[in-house]
mmCIF file with all atom_site columns, C-alpha atoms in Angstrom:
data_model
loop_
_atom_site.group_PDB
_atom_site.id
_atom_site.type_symbol
_atom_site.label_atom_id
_atom_site.label_alt_id
_atom_site.label_comp_id
_atom_site.label_asym_id
_atom_site.label_entity_id
_atom_site.label_seq_id
_atom_site.pdbx_PDB_ins_code
_atom_site.Cartn_x
_atom_site.Cartn_y
_atom_site.Cartn_z
_atom_site.occupancy
_atom_site.B_iso_or_equiv
_atom_site.pdbx_formal_charge
_atom_site.auth_seq_id
_atom_site.auth_comp_id
_atom_site.auth_asym_id
_atom_site.auth_atom_id
_atom_site.pdbx_PDB_model_num
ATOM 1   C CA . GLY A 1 1   ? 107.837 116.523 24.971 1.00 0.00 ? 1   GLY A CA 1
ATOM 2   C CA . ASP A 1 2   ? 106.496 114.457 27.883 1.00 0.00 ? 2   ASP A CA 1
ATOM 3   C CA . SER A 1 3   ? 108.521 111.476 28.974 1.00 0.00 ? 3   SER A CA 1
ATOM 4   C CA . VAL A 1 4   ? 108.878 108.913 31.737 1.00 0.00 ? 4   VAL A CA 1
ATOM 5   C CA . THR A 1 5   ? 112.053 107.617 33.215 1.00 0.00 ? 5   THR A CA 1
ATOM 6   C CA . GLN A 1 6   ? 112.017 104.424 35.354 1.00 0.00 ? 6   GLN A CA 1
ATOM 7   C CA . MET A 1 7   ? 114.973 102.463 36.907 1.00 0.00 ? 7   MET A CA 1
ATOM 8   C CA . GLU A 1 8   ? 116.637 99.889  34.830 1.00 0.00 ? 8   GLU A CA 1
ATOM 9   C CA . GLY A 1 9   ? 115.992 96.230  35.783 1.00 0.00 ? 9   GLY A CA 1
ATOM 10  C CA . PRO A 1 10  ? 116.141 93.394  36.422 1.00 0.00 ? 10  PRO A CA 1
ATOM 11  C CA . VAL A 1 11  ? 115.354 93.673  40.072 1.00 0.00 ? 11  VAL A CA 1
ATOM 12  C CA . THR A 1 12  ? 116.009 90.397  41.875 1.00 0.00 ? 12  THR A CA 1
ATOM 13  C CA . LEU A 1 13  ? 114.478 90.071  45.321 1.00 0.00 ? 13  LEU A CA 1
ATOM 14  C CA . SER A 1 14  ? 113.813 87.204  47.738 1.00 0.00 ? 14  SER A CA 1
ATOM 15  C CA . GLU A 1 15  ? 110.194 86.542  48.784 1.00 0.00 ? 15  GLU A CA 1
ATOM 16  C CA . GLU A 1 16  ? 108.787 88.897  51.694 1.00 0.00 ? 16  GLU A CA 1
ATOM 17  C CA . ALA A 1 17  ? 111.549 91.611  50.737 1.00 0.00 ? 17  ALA A CA 1
ATOM 18  C CA . CYS A 1 18  ? 110.580 95.244  50.151 1.00 0.00 ? 18  CYS A CA 1
ATOM 19  C CA . LEU A 1 19  ? 110.225 96.649  46.730 1.00 0.00 ? 19  LEU A CA 1
ATOM 20  C CA . THR A 1 20  ? 110.800 100.084 45.348 1.00 0.00 ? 20  THR A CA 1
ATOM 21  C CA . ILE A 1 21  ? 110.782 100.931 41.606 1.00 0.00 ? 21  ILE A CA 1
ATOM 22  C CA . ASN A 1 22  ? 111.730 104.513 40.815 1.00 0.00 ? 22  ASN A CA 1
ATOM 23  C CA . CYS A 1 23  ? 109.827 106.450 38.343 1.00 0.00 ? 23  CYS A CA 1
ATOM 24  C CA . THR A 1 24  ? 110.247 110.109 37.398 1.00 0.00 ? 24  THR A CA 1
ATOM 25  C CA . TYR A 1 25  ? 108.327 112.086 34.615 1.00 0.00 ? 25  TYR A CA 1
ATOM 26  C CA . THR A 1 26  ? 108.537 115.268 32.595 1.00 0.00 ? 26  THR A CA 1
ATOM 27  C CA . ALA A 1 27  ? 105.382 116.681 31.516 1.00 0.00 ? 27  ALA A CA 1
ATOM 28  C CA . THR A 1 28  ? 103.474 120.073 30.750 1.00 0.00 ? 28  THR A CA 1
ATOM 29  C CA . GLY A 1 29  ? 100.521 120.674 32.976 1.00 0.00 ? 29  GLY A CA 1
ATOM 30  C CA . TYR A 1 30  ? 99.156  118.058 35.346 1.00 0.00 ? 30  TYR A CA 1
ATOM 31  C CA . PRO A 1 31  ? 99.376  114.522 33.918 1.00 0.00 ? 31  PRO A CA 1
ATOM 32  C CA . SER A 1 32  ? 97.645  111.483 35.384 1.00 0.00 ? 32  SER A CA 1
ATOM 33  C CA . LEU A 1 33  ? 100.250 108.753 36.467 1.00 0.00 ? 33  LEU A CA 1
ATOM 34  C CA . PHE A 1 34  ? 99.847  105.035 36.255 1.00 0.00 ? 34  PHE A CA 1
ATOM 35  C CA . TRP A 1 35  ? 101.558 101.766 37.094 1.00 0.00 ? 35  TRP A CA 1
ATOM 36  C CA . TYR A 1 36  ? 100.873 98.806  34.601 1.00 0.00 ? 36  TYR A CA 1
ATOM 37  C CA . VAL A 1 37  ? 102.062 95.333  35.079 1.00 0.00 ? 37  VAL A CA 1
ATOM 38  C CA . GLN A 1 38  ? 102.673 92.701  32.318 1.00 0.00 ? 38  GLN A CA 1
ATOM 39  C CA . TYR A 1 39  ? 102.893 89.017  33.131 1.00 0.00 ? 39  TYR A CA 1
ATOM 40  C CA . PRO A 1 40  ? 104.689 86.835  30.570 1.00 0.00 ? 40  PRO A CA 1
ATOM 41  C CA . GLY A 1 41  ? 102.699 86.314  27.354 1.00 0.00 ? 41  GLY A CA 1
ATOM 42  C CA . GLU A 1 42  ? 100.009 88.652  28.373 1.00 0.00 ? 42  GLU A CA 1
ATOM 43  C CA . GLY A 1 43  ? 98.804  92.271  27.955 1.00 0.00 ? 43  GLY A CA 1
ATOM 44  C CA . LEU A 1 44  ? 99.100  95.188  30.358 1.00 0.00 ? 44  LEU A CA 1
ATOM 45  C CA . GLN A 1 45  ? 97.009  95.201  33.452 1.00 0.00 ? 45  GLN A CA 1
ATOM 46  C CA . LEU A 1 46  ? 96.434  98.554  35.356 1.00 0.00 ? 46  LEU A CA 1
ATOM 47  C CA . LEU A 1 47  ? 97.907  98.236  38.638 1.00 0.00 ? 47  LEU A CA 1
ATOM 48  C CA . LEU A 1 48  ? 97.201  101.684 40.236 1.00 0.00 ? 48  LEU A CA 1
ATOM 49  C CA . LYS A 1 49  ? 96.726  105.201 39.273 1.00 0.00 ? 49  LYS A CA 1
ATOM 50  C CA . ALA A 1 50  ? 96.857  108.850 40.637 1.00 0.00 ? 50  ALA A CA 1
ATOM 51  C CA . THR A 1 51  ? 95.315  111.841 39.000 1.00 0.00 ? 51  THR A CA 1
ATOM 52  C CA . LYS A 1 52  ? 96.589  114.818 40.942 1.00 0.00 ? 52  LYS A CA 1
ATOM 53  C CA . ALA A 1 53  ? 99.412  115.894 43.310 1.00 0.00 ? 53  ALA A CA 1
ATOM 54  C CA . ASP A 1 54  ? 99.657  114.039 46.604 1.00 0.00 ? 54  ASP A CA 1
ATOM 55  C CA . ASP A 1 55  ? 97.188  111.363 45.466 1.00 0.00 ? 55  ASP A CA 1
ATOM 56  C CA . LYS A 1 56  ? 98.180  107.887 46.533 1.00 0.00 ? 56  LYS A CA 1
ATOM 57  C CA . GLY A 1 57  ? 97.224  104.961 44.324 1.00 0.00 ? 57  GLY A CA 1
ATOM 58  C CA . SER A 1 58  ? 97.151  101.501 45.868 1.00 0.00 ? 58  SER A CA 1
ATOM 59  C CA . ASN A 1 59  ? 96.131  97.938  44.915 1.00 0.00 ? 59  ASN A CA 1
ATOM 60  C CA . LYS A 1 60  ? 97.188  94.406  45.811 1.00 0.00 ? 60  LYS A CA 1
ATOM 61  C CA . GLY A 1 61  ? 99.623  95.796  48.534 1.00 0.00 ? 61  GLY A CA 1
ATOM 62  C CA . PHE A 1 62  ? 101.308 97.948  45.883 1.00 0.00 ? 62  PHE A CA 1
ATOM 63  C CA . GLU A 1 63  ? 101.274 101.794 46.412 1.00 0.00 ? 63  GLU A CA 1
ATOM 64  C CA . ALA A 1 64  ? 102.615 104.906 44.633 1.00 0.00 ? 64  ALA A CA 1
ATOM 65  C CA . THR A 1 65  ? 102.247 108.610 45.605 1.00 0.00 ? 65  THR A CA 1
ATOM 66  C CA . TYR A 1 66  ? 102.135 111.529 43.026 1.00 0.00 ? 66  TYR A CA 1
ATOM 67  C CA . ARG A 1 67  ? 104.924 113.787 44.104 1.00 0.00 ? 67  ARG A CA 1
ATOM 68  C CA . LYS A 1 68  ? 104.622 117.063 41.954 1.00 0.00 ? 68  LYS A CA 1
ATOM 69  C CA . GLU A 1 69  ? 107.639 118.612 43.885 1.00 0.00 ? 69  GLU A CA 1
ATOM 70  C CA . THR A 1 70  ? 109.938 115.802 42.902 1.00 0.00 ? 70  THR A CA 1
ATOM 71  C CA . THR A 1 71  ? 108.028 114.823 39.669 1.00 0.00 ? 71  THR A CA 1
ATOM 72  C CA . SER A 1 72  ? 108.046 111.327 40.853 1.00 0.00 ? 72  SER A CA 1
ATOM 73  C CA . PHE A 1 73  ? 105.595 108.240 41.164 1.00 0.00 ? 73  PHE A CA 1
ATOM 74  C CA . HIS A 1 74  ? 107.764 105.420 42.760 1.00 0.00 ? 74  HIS A CA 1
ATOM 75  C CA . LEU A 1 75  ? 106.222 101.988 43.178 1.00 0.00 ? 75  LEU A CA 1
ATOM 76  C CA . GLU A 1 76  ? 106.425 100.325 46.595 1.00 0.00 ? 76  GLU A CA 1
ATOM 77  C CA . LYS A 1 77  ? 105.347 97.099  48.192 1.00 0.00 ? 77  LYS A CA 1
ATOM 78  C CA . GLY A 1 78  ? 106.232 96.045  51.668 1.00 0.00 ? 78  GLY A CA 1
ATOM 79  C CA . SER A 1 79  ? 106.455 92.195  51.123 1.00 0.00 ? 79  SER A CA 1
ATOM 80  C CA . VAL A 1 80  ? 106.851 90.818  47.532 1.00 0.00 ? 80  VAL A CA 1
ATOM 81  C CA . GLN A 1 81  ? 105.644 87.249  46.475 1.00 0.00 ? 81  GLN A CA 1
ATOM 82  C CA . VAL A 1 82  ? 106.795 85.010  43.793 1.00 0.00 ? 82  VAL A CA 1
ATOM 83  C CA . SER A 1 83  ? 103.579 85.777  41.861 1.00 0.00 ? 83  SER A CA 1
ATOM 84  C CA . ASP A 1 84  ? 104.590 89.640  41.739 1.00 0.00 ? 84  ASP A CA 1
ATOM 85  C CA . SER A 1 85  ? 107.171 88.504  39.099 1.00 0.00 ? 85  SER A CA 1
ATOM 86  C CA . ALA A 1 86  ? 106.477 90.600  35.993 1.00 0.00 ? 86  ALA A CA 1
ATOM 87  C CA . VAL A 1 87  ? 107.336 93.621  34.116 1.00 0.00 ? 87  VAL A CA 1
ATOM 88  C CA . TYR A 1 88  ? 106.176 96.869  35.700 1.00 0.00 ? 88  TYR A CA 1
ATOM 89  C CA . PHE A 1 89  ? 105.713 99.888  33.564 1.00 0.00 ? 89  PHE A CA 1
ATOM 90  C CA . CYS A 1 90  ? 105.225 103.543 34.701 1.00 0.00 ? 90  CYS A CA 1
ATOM 91  C CA . ALA A 1 91  ? 103.134 105.714 32.499 1.00 0.00 ? 91  ALA A CA 1
ATOM 92  C CA . LEU A 1 92  ? 101.648 109.218 32.200 1.00 0.00 ? 92  LEU A CA 1
ATOM 93  C CA . SER A 1 93  ? 98.638  110.462 30.333 1.00 0.00 ? 93  SER A CA 1
ATOM 94  C CA . GLY A 1 94  ? 99.137  114.193 29.638 1.00 0.00 ? 94  GLY A CA 1
ATOM 95  C CA . ARG A 1 95  ? 96.504  116.746 29.463 1.00 0.00 ? 95  ARG A CA 1
ATOM 96  C CA . GLY A 1 96  ? 98.253  119.542 27.700 1.00 0.00 ? 96  GLY A CA 1
ATOM 97  C CA . GLY A 1 97  ? 97.040  118.806 24.230 1.00 0.00 ? 97  GLY A CA 1
ATOM 98  C CA . GLY A 1 98  ? 93.323  118.382 24.802 1.00 0.00 ? 98  GLY A CA 1
ATOM 99  C CA . ALA A 1 99  ? 91.313  115.076 25.451 1.00 0.00 ? 99  ALA A CA 1
ATOM 100 C CA . THR A 1 100 ? 93.373  112.138 24.977 1.00 0.00 ? 100 THR A CA 1
ATOM 101 C CA . ASN A 1 101 ? 94.026  108.724 26.270 1.00 0.00 ? 101 ASN A CA 1
ATOM 102 C CA . LYS A 1 102 ? 97.562  108.495 25.031 1.00 0.00 ? 102 LYS A CA 1
ATOM 103 C CA . LEU A 1 103 ? 99.976  106.907 27.484 1.00 0.00 ? 103 LEU A CA 1
ATOM 104 C CA . ILE A 1 104 ? 103.602 107.574 27.459 1.00 0.00 ? 104 ILE A CA 1
ATOM 105 C CA . PHE A 1 105 ? 105.472 104.717 28.989 1.00 0.00 ? 105 PHE A CA 1
ATOM 106 C CA . GLY A 1 106 ? 108.773 104.219 30.758 1.00 0.00 ? 106 GLY A CA 1
ATOM 107 C CA . THR A 1 107 ? 111.096 101.401 29.411 1.00 0.00 ? 107 THR A CA 1
ATOM 108 C CA . GLY A 1 108 ? 109.717 98.906  31.934 1.00 0.00 ? 108 GLY A CA 1
ATOM 109 C CA . THR A 1 109 ? 111.487 97.228  35.041 1.00 0.00 ? 109 THR A CA 1
ATOM 110 C CA . LEU A 1 110 ? 111.616 93.394  35.240 1.00 0.00 ? 110 LEU A CA 1
ATOM 111 C CA . LEU A 1 111 ? 110.934 92.160  38.778 1.00 0.00 ? 111 LEU A CA 1
ATOM 112 C CA . ALA A 1 112 ? 111.968 88.521  39.696 1.00 0.00 ? 112 ALA A CA 1
ATOM 113 C CA . VAL A 1 113 ? 111.085 87.247  42.919 1.00 0.00 ? 113 VAL A CA 1
ATOM 114 C CA . GLN A 1 114 ? 112.795 84.206  44.250 1.00 0.00 ? 114 GLN A CA 1
ATOM 115 C CA . PRO A 1 115 ? 111.325 81.770  46.766 1.00 0.00 ? 115 PRO A CA 1
ATOM 116 C CA . LYS B 2 1   ? 81.800  91.303  31.220 1.00 0.00 ? 1   LYS B CA 1
ATOM 117 C CA . ALA B 2 2   ? 84.079  90.179  28.533 1.00 0.00 ? 2   ALA B CA 1
ATOM 118 C CA . GLY B 2 3   ? 87.661  91.860  28.257 1.00 0.00 ? 3   GLY B CA 1
ATOM 119 C CA . VAL B 2 4   ? 89.342  93.468  25.214 1.00 0.00 ? 4   VAL B CA 1
ATOM 120 C CA . THR B 2 5   ? 89.774  90.747  22.556 1.00 0.00 ? 5   THR B CA 1
ATOM 121 C CA . GLN B 2 6   ? 92.297  91.010  19.918 1.00 0.00 ? 6   GLN B CA 1
ATOM 122 C CA . THR B 2 7   ? 92.491  88.776  16.650 1.00 0.00 ? 7   THR B CA 1
ATOM 123 C CA . PRO B 2 8   ? 94.607  87.035  15.553 1.00 0.00 ? 8   PRO B CA 1
ATOM 124 C CA . ARG B 2 9   ? 96.812  86.337  18.496 1.00 0.00 ? 9   ARG B CA 1
ATOM 125 C CA . TYR B 2 10  ? 99.872  85.361  16.327 1.00 0.00 ? 10  TYR B CA 1
ATOM 126 C CA . LEU B 2 11  ? 100.699 86.202  12.749 1.00 0.00 ? 11  LEU B CA 1
ATOM 127 C CA . ILE B 2 12  ? 103.631 85.505  10.413 1.00 0.00 ? 12  ILE B CA 1
ATOM 128 C CA . LYS B 2 13  ? 104.000 87.507  7.318  1.00 0.00 ? 13  LYS B CA 1
ATOM 129 C CA . THR B 2 14  ? 106.585 88.171  4.612  1.00 0.00 ? 14  THR B CA 1
ATOM 130 C CA . ARG B 2 15  ? 108.242 91.509  3.925  1.00 0.00 ? 15  ARG B CA 1
ATOM 131 C CA . GLY B 2 16  ? 106.262 93.596  1.496  1.00 0.00 ? 16  GLY B CA 1
ATOM 132 C CA . GLN B 2 17  ? 102.973 92.101  2.353  1.00 0.00 ? 17  GLN B CA 1
ATOM 133 C CA . GLN B 2 18  ? 100.142 93.815  4.365  1.00 0.00 ? 18  GLN B CA 1
ATOM 134 C CA . VAL B 2 19  ? 98.491  92.892  7.556  1.00 0.00 ? 19  VAL B CA 1
ATOM 135 C CA . THR B 2 20  ? 95.088  93.768  9.292  1.00 0.00 ? 20  THR B CA 1
ATOM 136 C CA . LEU B 2 21  ? 94.738  93.404  13.016 1.00 0.00 ? 21  LEU B CA 1
ATOM 137 C CA . SER B 2 22  ? 91.463  93.578  14.753 1.00 0.00 ? 22  SER B CA 1
ATOM 138 C CA . CYS B 2 23  ? 90.367  94.799  18.312 1.00 0.00 ? 23  CYS B CA 1
ATOM 139 C CA . SER B 2 24  ? 86.985  94.366  20.013 1.00 0.00 ? 24  SER B CA 1
ATOM 140 C CA . PRO B 2 25  ? 86.763  96.763  22.943 1.00 0.00 ? 25  PRO B CA 1
ATOM 141 C CA . ILE B 2 26  ? 84.884  96.020  26.144 1.00 0.00 ? 26  ILE B CA 1
ATOM 142 C CA . SER B 2 27  ? 81.111  96.390  25.697 1.00 0.00 ? 27  SER B CA 1
ATOM 143 C CA . GLY B 2 28  ? 80.197  99.987  26.135 1.00 0.00 ? 28  GLY B CA 1
ATOM 144 C CA . HIS B 2 29  ? 83.559  101.436 25.592 1.00 0.00 ? 29  HIS B CA 1
ATOM 145 C CA . ARG B 2 30  ? 83.837  104.041 22.912 1.00 0.00 ? 30  ARG B CA 1
ATOM 146 C CA . SER B 2 31  ? 87.619  104.705 22.866 1.00 0.00 ? 31  SER B CA 1
ATOM 147 C CA . VAL B 2 32  ? 90.294  102.407 21.401 1.00 0.00 ? 32  VAL B CA 1
ATOM 148 C CA . SER B 2 33  ? 94.050  103.126 21.321 1.00 0.00 ? 33  SER B CA 1
ATOM 149 C CA . TRP B 2 34  ? 96.793  101.131 19.730 1.00 0.00 ? 34  TRP B CA 1
ATOM 150 C CA . TYR B 2 35  ? 100.410 100.491 20.923 1.00 0.00 ? 35  TYR B CA 1
ATOM 151 C CA . GLN B 2 36  ? 103.465 98.896  19.391 1.00 0.00 ? 36  GLN B CA 1
ATOM 152 C CA . GLN B 2 37  ? 105.718 97.021  21.757 1.00 0.00 ? 37  GLN B CA 1
ATOM 153 C CA . THR B 2 38  ? 109.306 95.982  20.796 1.00 0.00 ? 38  THR B CA 1
ATOM 154 C CA . PRO B 2 39  ? 112.342 95.077  22.829 1.00 0.00 ? 39  PRO B CA 1
ATOM 155 C CA . GLY B 2 40  ? 114.238 98.021  21.389 1.00 0.00 ? 40  GLY B CA 1
ATOM 156 C CA . GLN B 2 41  ? 111.612 100.774 21.418 1.00 0.00 ? 41  GLN B CA 1
ATOM 157 C CA . GLY B 2 42  ? 109.455 99.699  24.243 1.00 0.00 ? 42  GLY B CA 1
ATOM 158 C CA . LEU B 2 43  ? 105.750 100.696 24.203 1.00 0.00 ? 43  LEU B CA 1
ATOM 159 C CA . GLN B 2 44  ? 104.978 103.418 21.694 1.00 0.00 ? 44  GLN B CA 1
ATOM 160 C CA . PHE B 2 45  ? 101.538 105.021 20.897 1.00 0.00 ? 45  PHE B CA 1
ATOM 161 C CA . LEU B 2 46  ? 100.240 104.445 17.441 1.00 0.00 ? 46  LEU B CA 1
ATOM 162 C CA . PHE B 2 47  ? 96.839  106.050 17.331 1.00 0.00 ? 47  PHE B CA 1
ATOM 163 C CA . GLU B 2 48  ? 93.618  106.490 19.301 1.00 0.00 ? 48  GLU B CA 1
ATOM 164 C CA . TYR B 2 49  ? 89.955  106.477 18.150 1.00 0.00 ? 49  TYR B CA 1
ATOM 165 C CA . PHE B 2 50  ? 86.856  107.850 19.660 1.00 0.00 ? 50  PHE B CA 1
ATOM 166 C CA . SER B 2 51  ? 83.265  107.576 17.915 1.00 0.00 ? 51  SER B CA 1
ATOM 167 C CA . GLU B 2 52  ? 84.883  106.632 14.738 1.00 0.00 ? 52  GLU B CA 1
ATOM 168 C CA . THR B 2 53  ? 87.240  109.640 14.530 1.00 0.00 ? 53  THR B CA 1
ATOM 169 C CA . GLN B 2 54  ? 90.947  109.394 14.850 1.00 0.00 ? 54  GLN B CA 1
ATOM 170 C CA . ARG B 2 55  ? 91.686  111.755 17.699 1.00 0.00 ? 55  ARG B CA 1
ATOM 171 C CA . ASN B 2 56  ? 95.388  111.285 18.034 1.00 0.00 ? 56  ASN B CA 1
ATOM 172 C CA . LYS B 2 57  ? 98.404  109.741 16.172 1.00 0.00 ? 57  LYS B CA 1
ATOM 173 C CA . GLY B 2 58  ? 101.861 108.696 17.146 1.00 0.00 ? 58  GLY B CA 1
ATOM 174 C CA . ASN B 2 59  ? 105.086 109.228 15.134 1.00 0.00 ? 59  ASN B CA 1
ATOM 175 C CA . PHE B 2 60  ? 104.827 106.278 12.669 1.00 0.00 ? 60  PHE B CA 1
ATOM 176 C CA . PRO B 2 61  ? 105.015 106.311 8.949  1.00 0.00 ? 61  PRO B CA 1
ATOM 177 C CA . GLY B 2 62  ? 101.961 106.435 6.853  1.00 0.00 ? 62  GLY B CA 1
ATOM 178 C CA . ARG B 2 63  ? 102.157 102.605 6.209  1.00 0.00 ? 63  ARG B CA 1
ATOM 179 C CA . PHE B 2 64  ? 100.399 102.374 9.611  1.00 0.00 ? 64  PHE B CA 1
ATOM 180 C CA . SER B 2 65  ? 96.723  103.212 9.415  1.00 0.00 ? 65  SER B CA 1
ATOM 181 C CA . GLY B 2 66  ? 93.618  102.403 11.338 1.00 0.00 ? 66  GLY B CA 1
ATOM 182 C CA . ARG B 2 67  ? 89.949  102.780 11.587 1.00 0.00 ? 67  ARG B CA 1
ATOM 183 C CA . GLN B 2 68  ? 86.913  102.471 14.000 1.00 0.00 ? 68  GLN B CA 1
ATOM 184 C CA . PHE B 2 69  ? 83.580  101.246 13.249 1.00 0.00 ? 69  PHE B CA 1
ATOM 185 C CA . SER B 2 70  ? 80.152  102.269 14.500 1.00 0.00 ? 70  SER B CA 1
ATOM 186 C CA . ASN B 2 71  ? 80.217  99.363  17.054 1.00 0.00 ? 71  ASN B CA 1
ATOM 187 C CA . SER B 2 72  ? 83.550  100.693 18.293 1.00 0.00 ? 72  SER B CA 1
ATOM 188 C CA . ARG B 2 73  ? 85.573  97.661  16.953 1.00 0.00 ? 73  ARG B CA 1
ATOM 189 C CA . SER B 2 74  ? 88.787  98.885  15.533 1.00 0.00 ? 74  SER B CA 1
ATOM 190 C CA . GLU B 2 75  ? 91.327  97.635  12.948 1.00 0.00 ? 75  GLU B CA 1
ATOM 191 C CA . MET B 2 76  ? 94.825  98.636  12.259 1.00 0.00 ? 76  MET B CA 1
ATOM 192 C CA . ASN B 2 77  ? 96.510  97.960  8.979  1.00 0.00 ? 77  ASN B CA 1
ATOM 193 C CA . VAL B 2 78  ? 100.223 97.899  8.100  1.00 0.00 ? 78  VAL B CA 1
ATOM 194 C CA . SER B 2 79  ? 101.190 97.880  4.367  1.00 0.00 ? 79  SER B CA 1
ATOM 195 C CA . THR B 2 80  ? 104.401 97.012  2.901  1.00 0.00 ? 80  THR B CA 1
ATOM 196 C CA . LEU B 2 81  ? 105.591 95.145  5.915  1.00 0.00 ? 81  LEU B CA 1
ATOM 197 C CA . GLU B 2 82  ? 109.290 95.565  6.988  1.00 0.00 ? 82  GLU B CA 1
ATOM 198 C CA . LEU B 2 83  ? 111.532 93.278  9.370  1.00 0.00 ? 83  LEU B CA 1
ATOM 199 C CA . GLY B 2 84  ? 111.176 96.098  11.832 1.00 0.00 ? 84  GLY B CA 1
ATOM 200 C CA . ASP B 2 85  ? 107.368 95.890  12.262 1.00 0.00 ? 85  ASP B CA 1
ATOM 201 C CA . SER B 2 86  ? 107.808 92.645  14.043 1.00 0.00 ? 86  SER B CA 1
ATOM 202 C CA . ALA B 2 87  ? 106.222 93.474  17.459 1.00 0.00 ? 87  ALA B CA 1
ATOM 203 C CA . LEU B 2 88  ? 103.481 92.850  19.835 1.00 0.00 ? 88  LEU B CA 1
ATOM 204 C CA . TYR B 2 89  ? 100.580 95.193  19.007 1.00 0.00 ? 89  TYR B CA 1
ATOM 205 C CA . LEU B 2 90  ? 98.367  95.976  21.858 1.00 0.00 ? 90  LEU B CA 1
ATOM 206 C CA . CYS B 2 91  ? 94.947  97.522  21.773 1.00 0.00 ? 91  CYS B CA 1
ATOM 207 C CA . ALA B 2 92  ? 93.317  99.386  24.806 1.00 0.00 ? 92  ALA B CA 1
ATOM 208 C CA . SER B 2 93  ? 89.721  100.462 25.280 1.00 0.00 ? 93  SER B CA 1
ATOM 209 C CA . SER B 2 94  ? 88.191  102.914 27.716 1.00 0.00 ? 94  SER B CA 1
ATOM 210 C CA . LEU B 2 95  ? 84.628  104.414 28.171 1.00 0.00 ? 95  LEU B CA 1
ATOM 211 C CA . GLN B 2 96  ? 85.537  107.931 27.146 1.00 0.00 ? 96  GLN B CA 1
ATOM 212 C CA . ILE B 2 97  ? 88.609  109.979 25.802 1.00 0.00 ? 97  ILE B CA 1
ATOM 213 C CA . GLY B 2 98  ? 90.494  112.134 28.297 1.00 0.00 ? 98  GLY B CA 1
ATOM 214 C CA . GLY B 2 99  ? 92.648  110.348 30.967 1.00 0.00 ? 99  GLY B CA 1
ATOM 215 C CA . ASP B 2 100 ? 90.164  107.646 31.443 1.00 0.00 ? 100 ASP B CA 1
ATOM 216 C CA . GLU B 2 101 ? 91.053  104.210 32.762 1.00 0.00 ? 101 GLU B CA 1
ATOM 217 C CA . GLN B 2 102 ? 92.151  101.897 29.923 1.00 0.00 ? 102 GLN B CA 1
ATOM 218 C CA . TYR B 2 103 ? 91.989  98.108  29.657 1.00 0.00 ? 103 TYR B CA 1
ATOM 219 C CA . PHE B 2 104 ? 94.553  96.141  27.422 1.00 0.00 ? 104 PHE B CA 1
ATOM 220 C CA . GLY B 2 105 ? 93.919  93.308  25.407 1.00 0.00 ? 105 GLY B CA 1
ATOM 221 C CA . PRO B 2 106 ? 96.347  90.457  25.076 1.00 0.00 ? 106 PRO B CA 1
ATOM 222 C CA . GLY B 2 107 ? 97.989  91.605  21.946 1.00 0.00 ? 107 GLY B CA 1
ATOM 223 C CA . THR B 2 108 ? 98.853  90.324  18.496 1.00 0.00 ? 108 THR B CA 1
ATOM 224 C CA . ARG B 2 109 ? 102.233 89.064  17.923 1.00 0.00 ? 109 ARG B CA 1
ATOM 225 C CA . LEU B 2 110 ? 103.383 90.036  14.454 1.00 0.00 ? 110 LEU B CA 1
ATOM 226 C CA . THR B 2 111 ? 106.450 88.229  13.068 1.00 0.00 ? 111 THR B CA 1
ATOM 227 C CA . VAL B 2 112 ? 107.700 89.564  9.604  1.00 0.00 ? 112 VAL B CA 1
ATOM 228 C CA . THR B 2 113 ? 110.274 87.285  7.864  1.00 0.00 ? 113 THR B CA 1
#
């Protein structure tokens, strides 16, 4: 079945450092790909998305490119801030089984940014 | 526009009891999905509803059930609670069904003792 694998955390960075969180997926067909962020005590917020190969999603300085050839959707940011500290989830929404909003999530990566 | 609301935010129940959680989607949204989040299993899909019909169901026992009303509000019910049901239950809403952008509520934290 469909699945998402993302790098284990925690990832600890100093402010203004570069961030990469790796995410790879297995899916039939052509899924949509998402990054969600969860701040302490809150629900999930959509950070960015891409719906087809070579699409680049971007938001708040974060970017991710849908790479079909490597089945990857790595999250990047050039300069992190303390306020970026949160748990980041990579997710896919498959299209092989008809219309659905079902999301399959990775295990999440905790990012801690130190001042 | 108000976001997705979930009630209650926190709940403590005893093993064997049953519980009902409520989700009000964003106005105009017709699709509601439910997820369970635990430290051990992560985020797992429970079920999704569109126009009062269950369209998809995750791999959970029959103790977990749900429904959607004509105003798109949704409830999920867990009967005969077990300790392992302790989790954060998240609801998400979207305009349509089929890869549409989803908006999550803050969740209901259920603790089973």
